[in-house]
Amino acid sequence: QKGGYKHFMLKEIFEQPMVVTNCLTGRLSPDHKHVTLPELEEMPVPERLHIIACGTSFHAGLWAMYLMENWAKIPTSVEIASEYRYRDTILGEGDQVLVISQSGETADTLACLRKVKEQGAKVIGLCNVVGSSIARESDTVIYTQAGPEISVASTKAMCSQLVVLTLMALFWGRRKNLLTEMAETECLDTLKRIPEHLETALPEMRETARTLARQYSGARSFLFLGRGSCYPLALEGALKLKEISYIHAEGYAAGEMKHGPIALIDPDFPTFALALADDLFPKVQSNLQEVQARNGKIIALTQDGMDLTVDSVWKIPHAWGPLDVFFALPALQLFAYEVADYLGKDVDQPRNLAKSVTVE
Ligand code: M6R
């Protein structure tokens, strides 16, 4: 069942190349130049988009916000379902709600769906489990096609959500005539190449994660930092680590560090930084200098050509713009996995957690 892997989580991390392929299947025009999403064809482009989700699905939504704003120029808010359901939320005419849920059964997310439907909003569901409550009750549902996810820690489902969210941003950007054909083609070409590229990269990434896990698993607490579209990844890296290794971890927007968390930095409180080759790299670099000035140890997830001198430099391949996420995400997942496994934790069934949270 585990296909020779020690845990379902590891198997599912290694399934991500196939997941990307499956997510793209049937969603490209015959010439592969455009996105086809029949599920959205009948609906207008949202004037504002409200994304609602929990946990890892919330992080996927937060990542998508950068693309929706940048490529499709859709004002986007991303909400934690358990907060949204009890707020006096305001939905304008032309607004649409996107609920993201792997299981399609998360109680708070489902409650939000029912609430906004009562307010007359159109709901798009992004689900993995076919026929789940959220899938059934949404006005239109897009399936992530990731296959069953057994491990409580969600890995390949997030990867599939990111692929579909990328396609949605391209689809809406094109409908608004905001994308040049070149940008769309470049993005889709990159997406199509990711499975092969990732397949080759994953074994080495696992080795690096294993080495780092041995060096850092004695830490009692970890700080994950990122900026821009890497900020949601910092949150996700921290969630994965605490969920399966029980090491306390906090994900933070790197620029917020000086507003409090910097007081915690000392040689026993390591930082895991997302320092990818994007426009914000120089800002992250200077945040890391602030950590180093306080003798904090740093693991930096970065790429060739980036100038960083920190304790542990972990280079991942380049894809294209925000699509580097398809390498950064498994790196974070593998790091958490290797730490938890090294510490002898029950990786697939972490204590106190359930795969789908059907109570509020
Ligand atoms: O099934 P959902 O996507 O609605 O689940 C949401 C969260 O419960 C889930 O992502 C949780 O945070 C994972 N265990 C994280 O790995």
Short mmCIF file of C-alpha atoms and ligand atoms in Angstrom, two decimals:
data_model
loop_
_atom_site.label_atom_id
_atom_site.label_comp_id
_atom_site.label_asym_id
_atom_site.label_seq_id
_atom_site.Cartn_x
_atom_site.Cartn_y
_atom_site.Cartn_z
CA GLN A 1 0.00 0.00 0.00
CA LYS A 2 2.86 2.33 0.82
CA GLY A 3 4.55 1.35 -2.44
CA GLY A 4 7.83 0.54 -0.72
CA TYR A 5 7.96 3.83 1.18
CA LYS A 6 8.26 3.84 4.96
CA HIS A 7 5.28 6.18 5.38
CA PHE A 8 2.32 7.37 3.33
CA MET A 9 3.56 10.93 3.78
CA LEU A 10 6.81 10.13 2.00
CA LYS A 11 4.98 8.25 -0.75
CA GLU A 12 2.64 11.19 -1.24
CA ILE A 13 5.50 13.70 -1.38
CA PHE A 14 7.09 11.57 -4.10
CA GLU A 15 3.79 11.38 -5.99
CA GLN A 16 3.85 15.11 -6.66
CA PRO A 17 5.32 14.88 -10.17
CA MET A 18 2.40 12.64 -11.15
CA VAL A 19 -0.04 14.93 -9.36
CA VAL A 20 1.07 17.90 -11.46
CA THR A 21 0.59 15.85 -14.63
CA ASN A 22 -2.87 14.70 -13.52
CA CYS A 23 -3.91 18.24 -12.61
CA LEU A 24 -3.03 19.46 -16.08
CA THR A 25 -4.80 16.61 -17.84
CA GLY A 26 -7.78 17.90 -19.79
CA ARG A 27 -7.14 21.48 -18.71
CA LEU A 28 -5.10 22.72 -21.65
CA SER A 29 -6.33 23.70 -25.09
CA PRO A 30 -5.40 21.27 -27.91
CA ASP A 31 -2.42 23.48 -28.86
CA HIS A 32 -1.41 23.66 -25.16
CA LYS A 33 -1.30 27.46 -25.32
CA HIS A 34 -4.29 28.21 -23.10
CA VAL A 35 -6.09 26.96 -20.05
CA THR A 36 -9.50 25.34 -20.40
CA LEU A 37 -11.59 25.17 -17.26
CA PRO A 38 -15.14 24.21 -18.27
CA GLU A 39 -16.14 24.43 -14.59
CA LEU A 40 -15.67 28.22 -14.74
CA GLU A 41 -16.84 28.83 -18.28
CA GLU A 42 -20.42 29.70 -17.33
CA MET A 43 -19.47 32.09 -14.56
CA PRO A 44 -18.32 35.69 -14.96
CA VAL A 45 -14.84 36.66 -13.80
CA PRO A 46 -15.18 37.58 -10.11
CA GLU A 47 -14.99 41.28 -9.33
CA ARG A 48 -13.59 40.38 -5.95
CA LEU A 49 -12.57 36.93 -4.80
CA HIS A 50 -12.96 35.71 -1.22
CA ILE A 51 -10.95 32.57 -0.57
CA ILE A 52 -11.91 30.59 2.53
CA ALA A 53 -10.14 27.53 3.92
CA CYS A 54 -8.36 25.95 6.90
CA GLY A 55 -4.83 24.74 7.58
CA THR A 56 -2.77 23.78 4.56
CA SER A 57 -5.63 24.62 2.20
CA PHE A 58 -5.63 28.12 3.70
CA HIS A 59 -1.93 28.43 2.89
CA ALA A 60 -2.62 27.37 -0.71
CA GLY A 61 -5.26 30.10 -0.89
CA LEU A 62 -2.90 32.68 0.52
CA TRP A 63 -0.30 31.77 -2.10
CA ALA A 64 -2.92 32.08 -4.83
CA MET A 65 -3.76 35.63 -3.74
CA TYR A 66 -0.46 36.84 -5.20
CA LEU A 67 -1.31 35.33 -8.59
CA MET A 68 -4.93 36.48 -8.62
CA GLU A 69 -3.83 40.04 -7.92
CA ASN A 70 -0.83 40.03 -10.20
CA TRP A 71 -2.04 38.11 -13.24
CA ALA A 72 -5.81 38.54 -13.13
CA LYS A 73 -5.99 41.85 -11.22
CA ILE A 74 -8.76 40.45 -9.02
CA PRO A 75 -8.89 41.97 -5.52
CA THR A 76 -8.55 38.91 -3.32
CA SER A 77 -8.96 38.25 0.38
CA VAL A 78 -8.03 35.01 2.07
CA GLU A 79 -9.83 33.97 5.21
CA ILE A 80 -9.53 31.33 7.90
CA ALA A 81 -12.89 29.56 7.88
CA SER A 82 -13.29 29.38 11.66
CA GLU A 83 -12.93 33.17 11.82
CA TYR A 84 -14.94 34.02 8.75
CA ARG A 85 -18.02 32.09 9.80
CA TYR A 86 -18.60 34.25 12.88
CA ARG A 87 -17.84 37.63 11.35
CA ASP A 88 -20.24 40.17 9.88
CA THR A 89 -18.74 39.68 6.47
CA ILE A 90 -19.69 41.82 3.53
CA LEU A 91 -20.02 40.48 0.04
CA GLY A 92 -20.52 42.81 -2.89
CA GLU A 93 -22.45 42.08 -6.04
CA GLY A 94 -20.11 40.38 -8.48
CA ASP A 95 -18.01 38.93 -5.65
CA GLN A 96 -17.37 35.21 -5.70
CA VAL A 97 -16.26 32.84 -2.99
CA LEU A 98 -13.69 30.12 -3.47
CA VAL A 99 -13.65 27.44 -0.78
CA ILE A 100 -10.63 25.15 -0.74
CA SER A 101 -10.72 21.80 1.02
CA GLN A 102 -8.89 18.57 0.30
CA SER A 103 -11.44 16.44 2.15
CA GLY A 104 -14.44 18.56 1.26
CA GLU A 105 -15.76 17.83 4.76
CA THR A 106 -14.05 20.40 7.00
CA ALA A 107 -16.80 21.67 9.29
CA ASP A 108 -15.79 25.33 9.43
CA THR A 109 -15.22 25.57 5.68
CA LEU A 110 -18.56 23.92 4.99
CA ALA A 111 -20.29 26.31 7.40
CA CYS A 112 -18.78 29.28 5.52
CA LEU A 113 -19.98 27.87 2.22
CA ARG A 114 -23.54 27.64 3.58
CA LYS A 115 -23.31 31.13 5.08
CA VAL A 116 -22.19 32.83 1.87
CA LYS A 117 -24.71 30.91 -0.21
CA GLU A 118 -27.45 32.21 2.06
CA GLN A 119 -26.12 35.68 1.35
CA GLY A 120 -26.55 34.96 -2.35
CA ALA A 121 -22.90 34.56 -3.33
CA LYS A 122 -21.72 32.16 -5.99
CA VAL A 123 -19.36 29.52 -4.61
CA ILE A 124 -16.57 27.71 -6.37
CA GLY A 125 -15.36 24.60 -4.55
CA LEU A 126 -11.81 23.34 -4.95
CA CYS A 127 -11.83 19.81 -3.54
CA ASN A 128 -9.96 16.58 -3.82
CA VAL A 129 -12.56 14.13 -2.57
CA VAL A 130 -15.17 13.52 -5.23
CA GLY A 131 -18.76 13.80 -4.05
CA SER A 132 -17.78 15.34 -0.68
CA SER A 133 -20.15 17.77 1.05
CA ILE A 134 -18.32 20.89 -0.13
CA ALA A 135 -18.13 19.52 -3.67
CA ARG A 136 -21.86 18.80 -3.67
CA GLU A 137 -22.96 22.10 -2.21
CA SER A 138 -20.76 24.43 -4.28
CA ASP A 139 -22.24 26.10 -7.36
CA THR A 140 -19.38 24.69 -9.36
CA VAL A 141 -16.63 22.34 -8.28
CA ILE A 142 -13.13 21.92 -9.59
CA TYR A 143 -11.47 18.68 -8.57
CA THR A 144 -7.78 18.65 -7.82
CA GLN A 145 -7.36 15.07 -9.09
CA ALA A 146 -4.55 14.33 -6.61
CA GLY A 147 -5.82 10.84 -5.74
CA PRO A 148 -6.50 9.69 -2.17
CA GLU A 149 -4.32 11.35 0.47
CA ILE A 150 -3.85 9.03 3.45
CA SER A 151 -1.27 10.83 5.58
CA VAL A 152 -2.80 13.29 8.02
CA ALA A 153 -0.14 15.80 6.99
CA SER A 154 -1.34 17.16 3.69
CA THR A 155 1.34 17.25 1.01
CA LYS A 156 0.34 16.27 -2.51
CA ALA A 157 -3.10 17.81 -2.05
CA MET A 158 -1.51 21.23 -1.55
CA CYS A 159 0.60 20.69 -4.65
CA SER A 160 -2.54 19.92 -6.66
CA GLN A 161 -4.34 22.96 -5.23
CA LEU A 162 -1.44 25.17 -6.31
CA VAL A 163 -1.56 23.82 -9.86
CA VAL A 164 -5.29 24.42 -10.21
CA LEU A 165 -5.06 27.86 -8.60
CA THR A 166 -2.33 28.77 -11.09
CA LEU A 167 -4.61 27.65 -13.93
CA MET A 168 -7.50 29.67 -12.51
CA ALA A 169 -5.39 32.85 -12.33
CA LEU A 170 -4.28 32.32 -15.94
CA PHE A 171 -7.84 31.58 -17.03
CA TRP A 172 -9.26 34.74 -15.47
CA GLY A 173 -6.27 36.85 -16.53
CA ARG A 174 -6.84 35.81 -20.10
CA ARG A 175 -10.58 36.44 -19.96
CA LYS A 176 -9.77 39.97 -18.83
CA ASN A 177 -7.22 40.31 -21.65
CA LEU A 178 -4.46 40.96 -19.19
CA LEU A 179 -2.02 38.29 -20.22
CA THR A 180 0.23 38.31 -23.19
CA GLU A 181 0.18 35.03 -25.08
CA MET A 182 3.88 34.76 -24.35
CA ALA A 183 3.44 34.91 -20.57
CA GLU A 184 0.69 32.32 -20.65
CA THR A 185 2.64 30.00 -22.93
CA GLU A 186 5.77 30.38 -20.83
CA CYS A 187 3.87 29.57 -17.66
CA LEU A 188 2.14 26.54 -19.15
CA ASP A 189 5.36 25.27 -20.72
CA THR A 190 7.03 25.50 -17.34
CA LEU A 191 4.16 23.71 -15.64
CA LYS A 192 4.33 20.90 -18.19
CA ARG A 193 8.05 20.45 -17.56
CA ILE A 194 7.75 20.41 -13.76
CA PRO A 195 6.88 16.70 -13.34
CA GLU A 196 10.03 15.49 -15.08
CA HIS A 197 12.20 18.10 -13.41
CA LEU A 198 10.77 17.35 -9.96
CA GLU A 199 11.06 13.59 -10.43
CA THR A 200 14.81 14.04 -10.97
CA ALA A 201 15.23 16.54 -8.13
CA LEU A 202 13.29 14.78 -5.35
CA PRO A 203 15.81 12.06 -4.35
CA GLU A 204 18.59 14.59 -3.85
CA MET A 205 16.24 16.93 -2.01
CA ARG A 206 15.41 14.09 0.34
CA GLU A 207 19.10 13.47 1.02
CA THR A 208 19.62 17.14 1.87
CA ALA A 209 16.56 17.12 4.12
CA ARG A 210 17.87 14.04 5.89
CA THR A 211 21.28 15.61 6.52
CA LEU A 212 19.73 18.84 7.81
CA ALA A 213 17.27 16.91 9.98
CA ARG A 214 20.17 15.27 11.80
CA GLN A 215 21.81 18.64 12.38
CA TYR A 216 18.78 20.58 13.53
CA SER A 217 16.35 18.13 15.14
CA GLY A 218 17.64 19.02 18.62
CA ALA A 219 16.05 22.47 18.35
CA ARG A 220 13.06 23.08 20.59
CA SER A 221 11.70 25.82 18.40
CA PHE A 222 12.02 27.03 14.81
CA LEU A 223 11.27 30.24 12.96
CA PHE A 224 10.22 30.03 9.29
CA LEU A 225 10.58 33.24 7.32
CA GLY A 226 9.45 34.25 3.85
CA ARG A 227 8.22 37.29 1.96
CA GLY A 228 5.79 37.76 -0.89
CA SER A 229 4.47 34.48 -2.26
CA CYS A 230 7.02 32.71 -0.04
CA TYR A 231 5.27 33.99 3.09
CA PRO A 232 2.48 31.37 2.83
CA LEU A 233 5.21 28.78 2.37
CA ALA A 234 6.85 29.89 5.60
CA LEU A 235 3.50 29.31 7.32
CA GLU A 236 3.19 25.91 5.68
CA GLY A 237 6.76 24.87 6.56
CA ALA A 238 6.08 25.72 10.20
CA LEU A 239 2.73 23.92 10.21
CA LYS A 240 4.24 20.75 8.75
CA LEU A 241 7.11 20.72 11.25
CA LYS A 242 4.94 21.23 14.33
CA GLU A 243 2.23 18.85 13.14
CA ILE A 244 4.44 15.78 12.73
CA SER A 245 7.60 16.42 14.78
CA TYR A 246 5.97 18.31 17.69
CA ILE A 247 8.75 20.90 17.54
CA HIS A 248 7.31 24.34 18.06
CA ALA A 249 7.58 26.39 14.88
CA GLU A 250 6.36 29.79 13.88
CA GLY A 251 5.90 31.00 10.33
CA TYR A 252 6.39 34.73 9.89
CA ALA A 253 6.53 37.34 7.19
CA ALA A 254 10.25 38.13 7.22
CA GLY A 255 9.64 41.89 7.36
CA GLU A 256 7.55 41.49 10.52
CA MET A 257 10.38 39.84 12.41
CA LYS A 258 11.69 43.10 13.77
CA HIS A 259 8.29 43.80 15.31
CA GLY A 260 8.69 41.13 17.96
CA PRO A 261 10.06 37.69 17.10
CA ILE A 262 13.60 39.01 16.71
CA ALA A 263 13.73 39.11 20.52
CA LEU A 264 13.71 35.30 20.49
CA ILE A 265 16.75 34.86 18.26
CA ASP A 266 19.71 33.15 19.91
CA PRO A 267 22.05 30.28 18.95
CA ASP A 268 19.45 27.69 20.00
CA PHE A 269 16.57 29.11 17.97
CA PRO A 270 17.19 28.32 14.28
CA THR A 271 15.58 30.07 11.35
CA PHE A 272 14.48 28.32 8.17
CA ALA A 273 14.40 31.02 5.50
CA LEU A 274 12.82 30.99 2.07
CA ALA A 275 15.32 33.02 0.10
CA LEU A 276 14.37 32.30 -3.51
CA ALA A 277 15.52 34.25 -6.53
CA ASP A 278 12.69 36.77 -6.69
CA ASP A 279 12.42 40.56 -6.44
CA LEU A 280 12.28 40.40 -2.67
CA PHE A 281 15.53 38.46 -2.29
CA PRO A 282 17.56 41.53 -1.20
CA LYS A 283 14.98 42.21 1.51
CA VAL A 284 15.14 38.64 2.79
CA GLN A 285 18.92 38.81 2.67
CA SER A 286 18.93 41.83 4.95
CA ASN A 287 16.44 40.16 7.32
CA LEU A 288 18.83 37.22 7.55
CA GLN A 289 21.70 39.52 8.41
CA GLU A 290 19.63 40.69 11.37
CA VAL A 291 19.29 37.05 12.47
CA GLN A 292 23.01 36.46 12.08
CA ALA A 293 23.85 39.59 14.06
CA ARG A 294 22.09 37.86 16.99
CA ASN A 295 23.96 34.58 16.47
CA GLY A 296 20.90 32.79 15.15
CA LYS A 297 21.56 29.72 13.00
CA ILE A 298 20.03 29.74 9.51
CA ILE A 299 18.97 27.20 6.92
CA ALA A 300 18.27 29.06 3.69
CA LEU A 301 16.29 27.52 0.87
CA THR A 302 17.67 29.29 -2.15
CA GLN A 303 18.78 28.92 -5.75
CA ASP A 304 21.88 29.18 -7.89
CA GLY A 305 23.25 32.68 -8.30
CA MET A 306 21.97 33.97 -4.98
CA ASP A 307 24.60 35.41 -2.74
CA LEU A 308 24.09 34.07 0.79
CA THR A 309 26.51 33.07 3.50
CA VAL A 310 24.56 31.24 6.17
CA ASP A 311 25.04 28.06 8.21
CA SER A 312 23.20 25.78 5.79
CA VAL A 313 22.51 26.70 2.17
CA TRP A 314 19.97 24.44 0.45
CA LYS A 315 19.75 25.04 -3.28
CA ILE A 316 16.67 23.98 -5.17
CA PRO A 317 16.11 24.12 -8.95
CA HIS A 318 14.67 27.14 -10.73
CA ALA A 319 11.32 26.80 -12.48
CA TRP A 320 9.83 30.14 -13.46
CA GLY A 321 8.63 33.00 -11.24
CA PRO A 322 6.14 31.86 -8.62
CA LEU A 323 6.24 28.31 -10.01
CA ASP A 324 9.43 27.76 -8.01
CA VAL A 325 6.89 26.81 -5.35
CA PHE A 326 6.74 23.31 -6.84
CA PHE A 327 10.30 22.75 -5.61
CA ALA A 328 10.16 24.82 -2.43
CA LEU A 329 7.05 23.06 -1.13
CA PRO A 330 8.44 19.49 -1.23
CA ALA A 331 11.67 20.77 0.34
CA LEU A 332 9.68 22.02 3.35
CA GLN A 333 7.65 18.83 3.46
CA LEU A 334 10.76 16.64 3.29
CA PHE A 335 12.49 18.63 6.01
CA ALA A 336 9.53 18.17 8.36
CA TYR A 337 9.26 14.50 7.39
CA GLU A 338 12.94 13.73 8.00
CA VAL A 339 12.97 15.56 11.36
CA ALA A 340 9.86 13.69 12.53
CA ASP A 341 11.16 10.34 11.32
CA TYR A 342 14.56 10.92 12.91
CA LEU A 343 12.84 11.72 16.20
CA GLY A 344 10.82 8.51 15.89
CA LYS A 345 7.41 10.17 15.67
CA ASP A 346 4.31 8.56 14.23
CA VAL A 347 4.54 10.45 10.96
CA ASP A 348 1.28 9.37 9.33
CA GLN A 349 -0.88 9.55 12.46
CA PRO A 350 0.31 12.52 14.53
CA ARG A 351 -1.22 12.74 17.98
CA ASN A 352 -4.43 14.73 18.48
CA LEU A 353 -5.06 15.15 14.75
CA ALA A 354 -7.62 13.76 12.33
CA LYS A 355 -7.45 13.70 8.55
CA SER A 356 -10.69 15.53 8.18
CA VAL A 357 -11.86 17.90 10.86
CA THR A 358 -15.61 17.44 10.82
CA VAL A 359 -16.23 19.17 14.15
CA GLU A 360 -15.70 22.85 14.76
O1 M6R B 1 -9.53 18.82 4.10
P1 M6R B 1 -9.13 20.27 4.26
O2 M6R B 1 -8.23 20.75 3.19
O3 M6R B 1 -10.31 21.17 4.45
O4 M6R B 1 -8.32 20.28 5.62
C1 M6R B 1 -7.86 21.47 6.18
C2 M6R B 1 -6.89 21.21 7.30
O5 M6R B 1 -7.50 20.47 8.33
C3 M6R B 1 -5.65 20.46 6.83
O6 M6R B 1 -5.05 21.07 5.75
C4 M6R B 1 -4.63 20.32 7.98
O7 M6R B 1 -4.12 21.56 8.31
C5 M6R B 1 -3.52 19.35 7.56
N1 M6R B 1 -3.43 18.27 8.51
C6 M6R B 1 -2.19 19.99 7.43
O8 M6R B 1 -1.20 19.10 7.04
#
